[in-house]
XYZ file of C-alpha atoms in Angstrom:
411
model
C 0.000 0.000 0.000
C 1.437 3.354 -1.002
C 1.495 6.416 1.210
C -1.718 8.452 0.943
C -2.158 11.892 -0.508
C -3.957 13.962 2.095
C -5.836 17.230 1.839
C -3.648 18.792 4.517
C 0.046 18.135 3.771
C 0.808 18.629 7.461
C -0.967 15.292 8.037
C 1.114 13.281 5.547
C 2.703 10.062 6.777
C 4.409 7.076 5.206
C 2.392 3.870 5.282
C 4.349 1.116 7.042
C 3.404 -2.210 5.478
C 4.176 -4.425 7.232
C 4.665 -2.355 10.337
C 7.982 -2.078 12.220
C 8.781 -5.042 14.469
C 6.939 -7.548 12.276
C 8.954 -10.643 11.423
C 9.465 -10.855 7.650
C 11.541 -13.155 5.488
C 14.642 -11.411 4.144
C 14.965 -11.071 0.402
C 17.811 -12.854 -1.398
C 19.429 -9.444 -1.973
C 19.258 -8.610 1.773
C 21.010 -11.911 2.518
C 23.598 -11.299 -0.178
C 24.256 -7.768 1.081
C 24.764 -9.059 4.610
C 21.655 -7.650 6.300
C 20.485 -11.175 7.212
C 22.329 -14.448 7.735
C 19.596 -16.408 5.970
C 15.941 -17.232 6.261
C 14.169 -16.702 9.555
C 14.215 -19.606 12.015
C 11.453 -22.165 11.560
C 9.537 -22.140 13.776
C 9.801 -18.437 14.452
C 10.761 -17.580 18.070
C 7.520 -17.073 19.975
C 8.459 -13.570 21.053
C 8.170 -12.566 17.382
C 4.953 -14.471 16.780
C 1.708 -12.491 16.716
C -0.593 -12.637 19.719
C -4.344 -12.439 19.294
C -6.065 -10.489 22.067
C -9.825 -10.498 21.473
C -10.370 -8.193 18.505
C -6.812 -6.939 18.137
C -3.518 -8.585 17.295
C -0.102 -7.679 18.656
C 2.551 -8.233 15.969
C 5.030 -9.448 18.607
C 5.152 -10.153 22.346
C 7.012 -7.017 23.455
C 5.070 -4.636 25.698
C 6.380 -1.240 26.764
C 5.478 -1.218 30.437
C 3.800 1.849 31.975
C 6.398 4.267 33.346
C 5.567 7.533 35.090
C 7.092 10.493 33.287
C 5.941 13.300 35.636
C 5.545 15.589 32.637
C 1.940 16.799 32.760
C 0.029 19.709 34.239
C -3.606 19.261 35.275
C -3.415 15.793 33.736
C -2.980 16.922 30.106
C -0.681 15.057 27.736
C 1.830 17.123 25.789
C 4.209 16.912 22.842
C 6.626 15.157 25.196
C 4.224 12.245 25.625
C 3.646 12.054 21.872
C 7.373 11.858 21.128
C 8.069 9.575 24.103
C 5.601 6.855 23.125
C 6.162 7.287 19.402
C 9.844 6.376 19.681
C 8.947 2.856 20.842
C 6.227 2.437 18.236
C 8.490 3.546 15.397
C 11.002 0.936 16.542
C 8.592 -1.987 16.583
C 6.984 -2.459 20.003
C 3.929 -4.713 19.729
C 2.051 -3.200 22.691
C 2.567 0.112 24.443
C 0.866 0.904 27.735
C 0.690 4.612 28.504
C 1.810 5.417 32.039
C -0.354 5.342 35.170
C -3.119 7.849 34.410
C -5.224 9.229 37.236
C -8.944 8.525 37.128
C -9.434 11.424 39.546
C -7.267 14.490 40.270
C -6.391 13.059 43.687
C -5.762 9.694 42.042
C -2.501 10.928 40.562
C 0.782 10.063 42.225
C 2.141 13.583 41.763
C 0.812 16.905 40.462
C 2.721 16.194 37.236
C 1.100 12.856 36.377
C -1.274 12.230 33.481
C -5.035 12.274 33.999
C -8.200 11.010 32.390
C -10.810 12.335 34.800
C -12.382 14.819 32.372
C -13.385 14.784 28.724
C -10.890 17.518 27.869
C -8.091 14.974 28.348
C -9.349 12.839 25.464
C -8.050 14.967 22.588
C -4.382 14.784 23.587
C -4.567 11.061 24.283
C -6.313 10.468 20.957
C -3.396 12.163 19.203
C -0.980 9.691 20.812
C -3.151 6.691 19.940
C -3.492 7.793 16.328
C 0.267 7.999 15.965
C 0.871 4.594 17.556
C -1.663 3.009 15.231
C 0.201 4.347 12.190
C 3.076 2.079 13.183
C 0.930 -0.959 13.870
C 1.173 -0.831 17.659
C -1.559 -2.005 20.027
C -2.187 1.122 22.112
C -3.028 0.731 25.777
C -3.345 2.908 28.863
C -2.982 2.119 32.543
C -5.842 3.498 34.645
C -4.787 4.234 38.194
C -5.557 5.684 41.589
C -2.641 6.390 43.900
C -4.483 6.034 47.209
C -2.245 6.706 50.208
C 0.799 7.226 47.958
C -0.732 10.279 46.288
C 0.171 13.962 46.560
C 3.907 13.293 46.311
C 6.641 15.211 44.527
C 7.746 14.089 41.046
C 10.698 11.745 40.742
C 13.162 14.414 39.643
C 12.797 16.084 43.061
C 13.556 12.922 45.049
C 16.581 13.414 47.258
C 16.254 17.185 47.349
C 14.515 17.078 50.740
C 13.527 14.600 53.437
C 9.800 14.354 52.683
C 8.126 13.202 49.466
C 4.930 15.062 50.337
C 3.718 17.655 47.809
C 2.166 20.721 49.420
C -0.760 22.794 48.206
C 1.733 25.373 46.922
C 3.319 22.624 44.803
C -0.021 21.485 43.401
C -0.586 18.703 45.941
C -3.754 17.714 47.845
C -2.677 17.044 51.452
C -6.244 17.009 52.828
C -7.627 14.734 50.118
C -5.371 11.710 50.404
C -7.433 8.633 51.235
C -7.044 4.871 51.414
C -8.771 1.745 52.735
C -7.399 2.537 56.199
C -5.821 5.565 57.865
C -2.300 4.149 57.671
C 0.567 6.066 56.052
C 2.953 4.185 53.773
C 5.836 5.710 55.758
C 6.840 8.969 57.403
C 7.592 10.554 54.028
C 3.973 10.211 52.828
C 0.762 11.780 54.087
C -1.414 9.865 56.507
C -4.568 9.120 54.519
C -8.160 9.326 55.633
C -10.095 6.062 55.730
C -12.470 5.898 52.793
C -16.206 5.986 53.305
C -18.514 3.686 51.360
C -19.538 6.702 49.271
C -15.906 7.399 48.393
C -15.414 3.776 47.360
C -18.376 4.046 45.012
C -17.067 7.362 43.644
C -13.685 5.838 42.840
C -15.252 2.792 41.213
C -17.381 5.039 39.029
C -14.294 7.101 38.181
C -12.583 3.975 36.827
C -15.691 3.233 34.753
C -15.853 6.786 33.398
C -12.136 6.688 32.608
C -12.622 3.477 30.633
C -15.294 5.199 28.546
C -12.905 8.074 27.847
C -10.111 5.648 26.968
C -12.404 4.040 24.413
C -13.279 7.437 22.954
C -9.570 8.188 22.672
C -9.206 5.028 20.593
C -7.164 2.864 22.960
C -7.169 -0.866 22.210
C -6.320 -1.990 25.756
C -6.770 -0.728 29.269
C -4.816 -1.992 32.241
C -6.103 -1.480 35.777
C -3.273 -0.656 38.150
C -3.527 -2.954 41.150
C 0.179 -3.012 42.022
C 3.004 -1.101 43.741
C 1.071 0.006 46.797
C -1.519 2.126 45.014
C -5.209 2.132 45.877
C -6.421 -1.192 44.449
C -3.358 -2.947 45.880
C -3.951 -1.276 49.233
C -7.379 -2.904 49.400
C -5.949 -6.328 48.534
C -3.224 -6.463 51.155
C -3.930 -7.096 54.858
C -0.907 -4.920 55.625
C -2.674 -1.786 54.376
C -6.330 -2.799 54.723
C -7.558 -2.957 58.331
C -11.221 -2.327 57.555
C -13.962 -4.231 59.373
C -16.729 -3.761 56.810
C -17.446 -5.549 53.518
C -14.184 -4.226 52.033
C -11.790 -5.546 54.676
C -10.899 -8.604 56.703
C -11.374 -11.792 54.691
C -9.834 -12.500 51.290
C -13.269 -12.145 49.712
C -13.776 -8.748 51.287
C -10.284 -7.426 50.526
C -10.629 -8.402 46.865
C -14.117 -6.924 46.596
C -12.869 -3.465 45.506
C -10.822 -4.971 42.695
C -13.515 -7.384 41.534
C -16.275 -4.768 41.556
C -14.057 -2.280 39.736
C -13.151 -4.845 37.071
C -16.808 -5.792 36.686
C -17.858 -2.178 36.252
C -15.120 -1.432 33.748
C -15.784 -4.589 31.726
C -19.438 -3.570 31.321
C -18.498 -0.373 29.473
C -15.257 -1.518 27.837
C -16.078 -3.001 24.401
C -16.165 -6.802 24.302
C -13.713 -6.888 21.401
C -11.089 -4.975 23.405
C -8.830 -6.764 25.921
C -8.608 -5.870 29.594
C -5.343 -6.191 31.545
C -4.819 -6.026 35.305
C -1.417 -5.290 36.879
C -0.819 -6.723 40.356
C 1.980 -6.987 42.847
C 2.062 -10.769 43.139
C 3.641 -10.581 46.579
C 4.302 -7.875 49.156
C 7.610 -9.550 50.057
C 6.542 -9.111 53.699
C 5.452 -11.916 56.016
C 1.702 -11.785 56.580
C 1.132 -9.672 53.474
C -0.359 -10.355 50.054
C 1.171 -13.528 48.590
C 1.509 -15.404 45.315
C -1.165 -17.841 46.521
C -3.507 -14.873 46.972
C -2.600 -13.687 43.479
C -3.437 -17.052 41.938
C -6.756 -17.100 43.782
C -7.535 -13.583 42.555
C -6.578 -14.484 38.986
C -9.050 -17.391 39.075
C -11.775 -14.875 39.919
C -10.701 -12.255 37.385
C -10.459 -14.653 34.463
C -14.171 -15.269 34.968
C -14.722 -11.503 34.947
C -13.222 -11.421 31.422
C -9.756 -10.140 32.315
C -7.406 -11.255 29.540
C -3.886 -10.575 30.823
C -2.417 -10.314 34.317
C 0.821 -8.366 34.584
C 2.814 -9.792 37.485
C 4.976 -7.269 39.276
C 5.683 -7.267 43.034
C 6.144 -5.074 46.100
C 5.590 -1.375 46.718
C 3.067 -1.613 49.545
C 5.213 -1.824 52.682
C 8.671 -0.354 53.408
C 9.602 -3.552 55.274
C 9.720 -5.444 51.984
C 12.789 -7.598 51.338
C 13.172 -7.965 47.575
C 15.666 -10.471 46.095
C 16.589 -8.294 43.130
C 18.181 -9.914 40.114
C 17.598 -10.490 36.384
C 14.039 -11.684 35.806
C 13.363 -11.998 39.531
C 9.593 -11.585 39.070
C 9.132 -13.933 36.109
C 8.344 -16.813 38.483
C 5.086 -15.138 39.476
C 3.839 -14.783 35.913
C 4.657 -18.454 35.442
C 2.796 -19.458 38.599
C -0.359 -17.663 37.482
C -0.089 -18.994 33.928
C 0.306 -22.584 35.129
C -2.551 -22.459 37.603
C -5.177 -20.303 35.899
C -6.327 -21.658 32.525
C -7.360 -18.891 30.158
C -5.375 -16.141 31.885
C -2.451 -14.853 29.844
C 0.435 -13.346 31.791
C 2.996 -10.603 31.312
C 6.406 -10.954 32.934
C 8.130 -7.828 34.202
C 11.239 -6.929 36.183
C 14.907 -6.522 35.138
C 14.420 -7.946 31.676
C 17.376 -6.362 29.915
C 18.735 -8.830 27.363
C 17.181 -9.959 24.097
C 17.957 -13.638 24.584
C 16.576 -13.444 28.123
C 13.313 -11.931 26.858
C 13.084 -14.531 24.120
C 13.625 -17.427 26.531
C 10.867 -16.233 28.867
C 8.267 -16.444 26.119
C 9.754 -19.425 24.298
C 9.754 -21.602 27.433
C 6.164 -20.675 28.276
C 7.012 -18.794 31.463
C 4.841 -15.896 30.268
C 2.949 -14.856 27.146
C 4.325 -11.317 26.990
C 7.429 -9.540 28.258
C 6.549 -6.179 29.748
C 9.762 -4.160 29.618
C 10.292 -0.763 31.203
C 13.723 0.752 31.871
C 15.451 -1.229 29.152
C 13.256 0.566 26.622
C 14.396 3.888 28.094
C 17.997 2.771 27.741
C 17.468 1.194 24.323
C 14.296 2.278 22.493
C 15.305 -0.194 19.753
C 15.101 -3.177 22.116
C 12.751 -5.019 19.746
C 15.175 -4.567 16.846
C 18.264 -5.497 18.850
C 16.499 -8.603 20.177
C 15.661 -9.596 16.614
C 19.352 -9.406 15.798
C 20.223 -11.467 18.892
C 17.755 -14.175 17.849
C 18.650 -14.083 14.127
C 15.177 -12.924 13.176
C 14.697 -10.522 10.291
C 12.076 -7.914 11.138
C 10.653 -4.940 9.305
C 12.240 -1.628 10.186
C 10.481 1.711 10.022
C 10.756 2.881 6.397
C 12.605 6.064 7.293
C 15.206 4.275 9.453
C 16.047 1.273 7.264
C 19.467 2.616 6.371
C 20.394 2.355 10.055
C 20.095 -1.430 10.027
C 23.419 -3.056 10.863
C 24.869 -5.767 8.662
C 25.578 -9.291 9.839
C 28.456 -9.389 7.395
C 29.911 -6.902 4.957
C 30.229 -7.265 1.221
C 30.587 -5.064 -1.858
C 27.237 -6.174 -3.311
């Protein structure tokens, strides 16, 4: 398909067919010139095989994980966000999840986080989605509420003072931080107010309304953020949830907020569009949320039409003891995948090498690799992994001359 002529030349773009990151057989000339060692492996490594997710198809199994950029004011996306997410799409990422986006103003982590609590946010997000689609990327967004970890300073200010608390003068909301229970994360965060039943219902409705806006913006996927000590995670864990009503105490009660929120979102989110949920699979604290709890929750959520569970860990208690190392969280994605038929999983956590990413998917430990900081370090991670695995993939038309040769010749 040739590039279109458009009425407004400012809107011109080159059609990418197939799109960047798609595995394609090299031509004889490409092999002769040294751009490929030979035909693609047969079978193709699973990480470069397409993945069907309800009504959309990811061209490969690479997902750009949500990463807070602290680059918004009043929740609005900017040219920074457009260029930030576009760089991964241009270089072949199959799925991109836009960073944690507040469903309410007080649901942001910092005053500089993205938002989706009002219709005016849709236009900027739609612009991002439109650009990602031009490069064949499945566009997703993570819907979030920060709970007791809200009203904090942006990351770039960490270390400049003792407290992480953002004041009113800095755009914070000290008197509107709330959580399942009135327990602060630590002395550097505000002590939240315990949520009333009415507040719980308001937040649940905010997630539903945000899902409607995400659909209007054109997103293919939404991910509910139930990890890293933010609101939905706070309800799940007995370390942060000391309630004595229907939303605290037993496993059934502590998971009620998550299950009801998922149910509400799924009702308004189109059936043909997949729904992801991100969880911290363990608190890494004795007596806290555990992998067994995560498996039990996944068995519930798969029946609520959740398609993918992203398995991160930690973030809910400063006493956590995390055994950091390459792929240290992959085991949790594997545990869910093995014990919950029908639930796909995304592995996340210190996935930095192409062969490592390929092995995770190839061995069936997870269906998707959700990569964060490595994409910041190397936006071409999909392309470099293809080289590592001897897979020829389509490059963005405009960047093809940057493709490195396997061998050099005068052809």
